[in-house]
Coordinates of C-alpha atoms in Angstrom, one line a residue:
M1 CA -44.1 -158.7 -62.8
P2 CA -42.3 -160.8 -60.1
S3 CA -38.8 -161.3 -60.7
Y4 CA -37.0 -164.7 -60.4
P5 CA -33.4 -165.1 -58.4
S6 CA -31.0 -166.6 -61.2
P7 CA -27.9 -168.4 -60.7
S8 CA -24.6 -166.5 -61.0
R9 CA -22.9 -166.7 -64.3
S10 CA -20.1 -169.1 -63.4
L11 CA -22.4 -171.3 -61.1
R12 CA -24.5 -171.5 -64.2
A13 CA -22.0 -172.4 -66.4
A14 CA -21.0 -175.1 -64.0
L15 CA -24.6 -176.6 -63.8
M16 CA -24.7 -176.7 -67.6
V17 CA -21.8 -178.9 -67.7
V18 CA -22.9 -181.3 -65.0
G19 CA -26.2 -181.4 -66.6
L20 CA -24.9 -182.1 -70.2
L21 CA -22.6 -184.6 -68.7
A22 CA -25.7 -186.4 -67.2
G23 CA -27.6 -186.0 -70.3
G24 CA -29.6 -182.6 -69.6
A25 CA -29.4 -178.9 -69.3
A26 CA -30.4 -178.6 -65.5
I27 CA -29.8 -175.0 -63.6
G28 CA -30.1 -176.3 -60.4
E29 CA -29.7 -179.1 -58.2
A30 CA -32.9 -180.5 -56.9
S31 CA -34.3 -183.7 -54.9
A32 CA -36.1 -186.4 -56.8
E33 CA -39.2 -184.9 -55.5
E34 CA -38.8 -181.4 -56.8
P35 CA -39.9 -180.5 -60.5
M36 CA -36.9 -180.4 -62.8
R37 CA -36.1 -177.0 -64.0
L38 CA -34.2 -176.9 -67.5
Q39 CA -32.7 -173.6 -68.9
S40 CA -33.6 -174.1 -72.8
A41 CA -30.8 -173.3 -75.3
Y42 CA -33.4 -171.9 -77.7
P43 CA -35.6 -169.0 -77.5
F44 CA -39.4 -169.5 -76.1
S45 CA -41.2 -169.8 -79.4
E46 CA -38.3 -172.4 -80.4
T47 CA -38.5 -174.3 -77.5
I48 CA -42.0 -174.9 -77.5
S49 CA -41.4 -176.0 -81.2
R50 CA -38.8 -178.4 -80.3
L51 CA -40.8 -179.8 -77.5
R52 CA -43.9 -180.6 -79.9
S53 CA -41.8 -182.5 -82.2
A54 CA -40.0 -184.3 -79.5
I55 CA -43.0 -185.3 -77.7
E56 CA -44.9 -186.0 -80.7
G57 CA -42.1 -187.6 -82.4
G58 CA -41.7 -189.9 -79.5
G59 CA -45.1 -191.4 -80.0
L60 CA -46.8 -189.2 -77.5
T61 CA -50.0 -187.1 -78.1
I62 CA -50.2 -183.4 -77.0
F63 CA -53.8 -183.4 -75.8
A64 CA -53.9 -179.9 -74.8
T65 CA -51.9 -176.6 -74.8
I66 CA -52.7 -173.7 -72.2
D67 CA -51.3 -170.4 -72.8
H68 CA -51.2 -168.7 -69.8
R69 CA -50.1 -165.0 -71.1
A70 CA -53.2 -165.2 -73.5
A71 CA -55.3 -165.9 -70.8
A72 CA -53.8 -163.0 -68.4
R73 CA -54.2 -160.6 -71.6
S74 CA -57.9 -161.9 -72.1
V75 CA -58.6 -160.4 -68.5
G76 CA -56.4 -157.1 -69.1
L77 CA -53.5 -158.4 -67.4
D78 CA -50.1 -159.2 -68.6
M79 CA -47.2 -161.7 -67.7
P80 CA -44.2 -163.2 -69.5
P81 CA -44.9 -166.1 -71.9
A82 CA -45.8 -169.0 -70.3
T83 CA -47.2 -172.3 -71.8
V84 CA -48.2 -175.6 -70.4
L85 CA -48.1 -178.5 -72.9
I86 CA -50.6 -181.4 -71.6
Y87 CA -49.4 -184.8 -73.2
G88 CA -49.1 -188.6 -72.9
N89 CA -50.1 -191.9 -74.6
P90 CA -53.1 -193.7 -73.4
K91 CA -51.0 -197.0 -73.9
G92 CA -48.7 -196.1 -71.5
G93 CA -51.1 -194.3 -68.6
T94 CA -53.7 -197.0 -68.8
P95 CA -51.8 -199.6 -66.8
L96 CA -50.8 -197.1 -64.0
M97 CA -54.5 -195.8 -63.5
V98 CA -55.6 -199.4 -63.5
A99 CA -52.8 -200.5 -60.9
A100 CA -53.8 -197.1 -58.9
P101 CA -57.2 -195.7 -60.0
D102 CA -56.6 -192.3 -58.3
F103 CA -53.1 -191.9 -60.4
A104 CA -55.2 -190.5 -63.0
L105 CA -54.9 -187.2 -61.1
E106 CA -51.3 -187.3 -62.1
L107 CA -52.2 -187.8 -65.9
P108 CA -51.7 -186.7 -68.5
L109 CA -48.6 -185.3 -68.1
R110 CA -47.5 -181.5 -68.0
V111 CA -44.4 -179.6 -69.0
L112 CA -44.2 -175.8 -68.4
I113 CA -42.4 -173.6 -70.9
R114 CA -42.0 -169.9 -69.7
E115 CA -39.9 -166.8 -70.5
G116 CA -37.6 -165.5 -67.3
D117 CA -35.2 -162.7 -67.0
Q118 CA -33.1 -161.6 -69.8
G119 CA -35.3 -163.6 -72.3
R120 CA -34.2 -166.9 -70.8
T121 CA -36.2 -169.6 -71.5
F122 CA -37.2 -172.2 -68.9
V123 CA -38.7 -175.8 -68.9
T124 CA -40.2 -177.4 -65.7
F125 CA -41.8 -180.8 -65.3
N126 CA -42.3 -183.3 -62.5
R127 CA -39.8 -186.1 -62.5
S128 CA -41.2 -189.6 -62.7
T129 CA -39.5 -190.4 -59.5
S130 CA -41.5 -187.8 -57.8
L131 CA -44.7 -189.8 -58.8
E132 CA -43.3 -192.9 -57.3
G133 CA -45.8 -195.1 -54.8
K134 CA -48.1 -191.6 -55.1
H135 CA -51.7 -192.6 -54.9
G136 CA -51.1 -196.1 -54.4
L137 CA -49.0 -196.7 -57.6
P138 CA -47.2 -200.0 -57.2
N139 CA -43.3 -199.5 -56.6
G140 CA -41.5 -199.5 -59.9
M141 CA -44.3 -198.2 -61.9
A142 CA -43.6 -194.7 -62.3
A143 CA -40.2 -195.4 -63.9
R144 CA -42.5 -196.1 -67.0
L145 CA -42.8 -192.4 -67.5
A146 CA -39.1 -191.5 -67.8
P147 CA -38.9 -191.8 -71.2
A148 CA -40.6 -188.9 -71.9
E149 CA -38.5 -186.7 -69.4
K150 CA -35.4 -187.8 -72.0
L151 CA -37.5 -186.5 -74.6
I152 CA -37.7 -183.2 -73.3
V153 CA -34.1 -182.7 -72.0
G154 CA -32.9 -183.7 -75.5
A155 CA -35.3 -180.9 -77.2
V156 CA -33.9 -178.3 -74.9
A157 CA -30.3 -179.1 -74.7
A158 CA -27.7 -177.1 -76.6
P159 CA -26.6 -179.2 -79.8
N160 CA -23.3 -180.9 -79.0

C-alpha cells in the first residue's frame, strides 16, 4: 500500500486556519491549475454522506458513485477506501458544452473522497479555474462551476 507524505502537525494546523479564513479546509497551497485537496473534518463514511447531502441539497444530481476499493477487492486486491462521486446539473453544464462542445470531456464534475494515513479523510476535486479556456471554453464561463466547490468545502469543514 503506498504511503502518502503528510504535512507536519504545525504546518497542517496553520494551513487549516488559513483555509478556514478563506472559507475552506485546504491542506496545502496549490496553483489554480492543480486540484484542490482538502482534509475532511469527518471520517470517510460521514464525509461521503455529507457530500451527498450538500451536492443534492445544492440542486445538483449525483449521476454515479465509483467505489474503487470495492473494484479492487473484486479482483483480489486491496486498497484504502476511495470513492468518486460524479455529479452535475444539465441546466448548468449544457450552456458550457454548447459554447465548447469538447468541454463535454470535463463534465459531469467529479470529487474524490479517500482515506489516507492514520484514518484521515481527503477530498480532492478540480478547481473551476483550472477549466478556464479548456477545450475552447470562452473566458469566464468556467466560473459557473465554482458554486459546487463551495458546497464541497462547506460539507467537509469543521463546524465553527
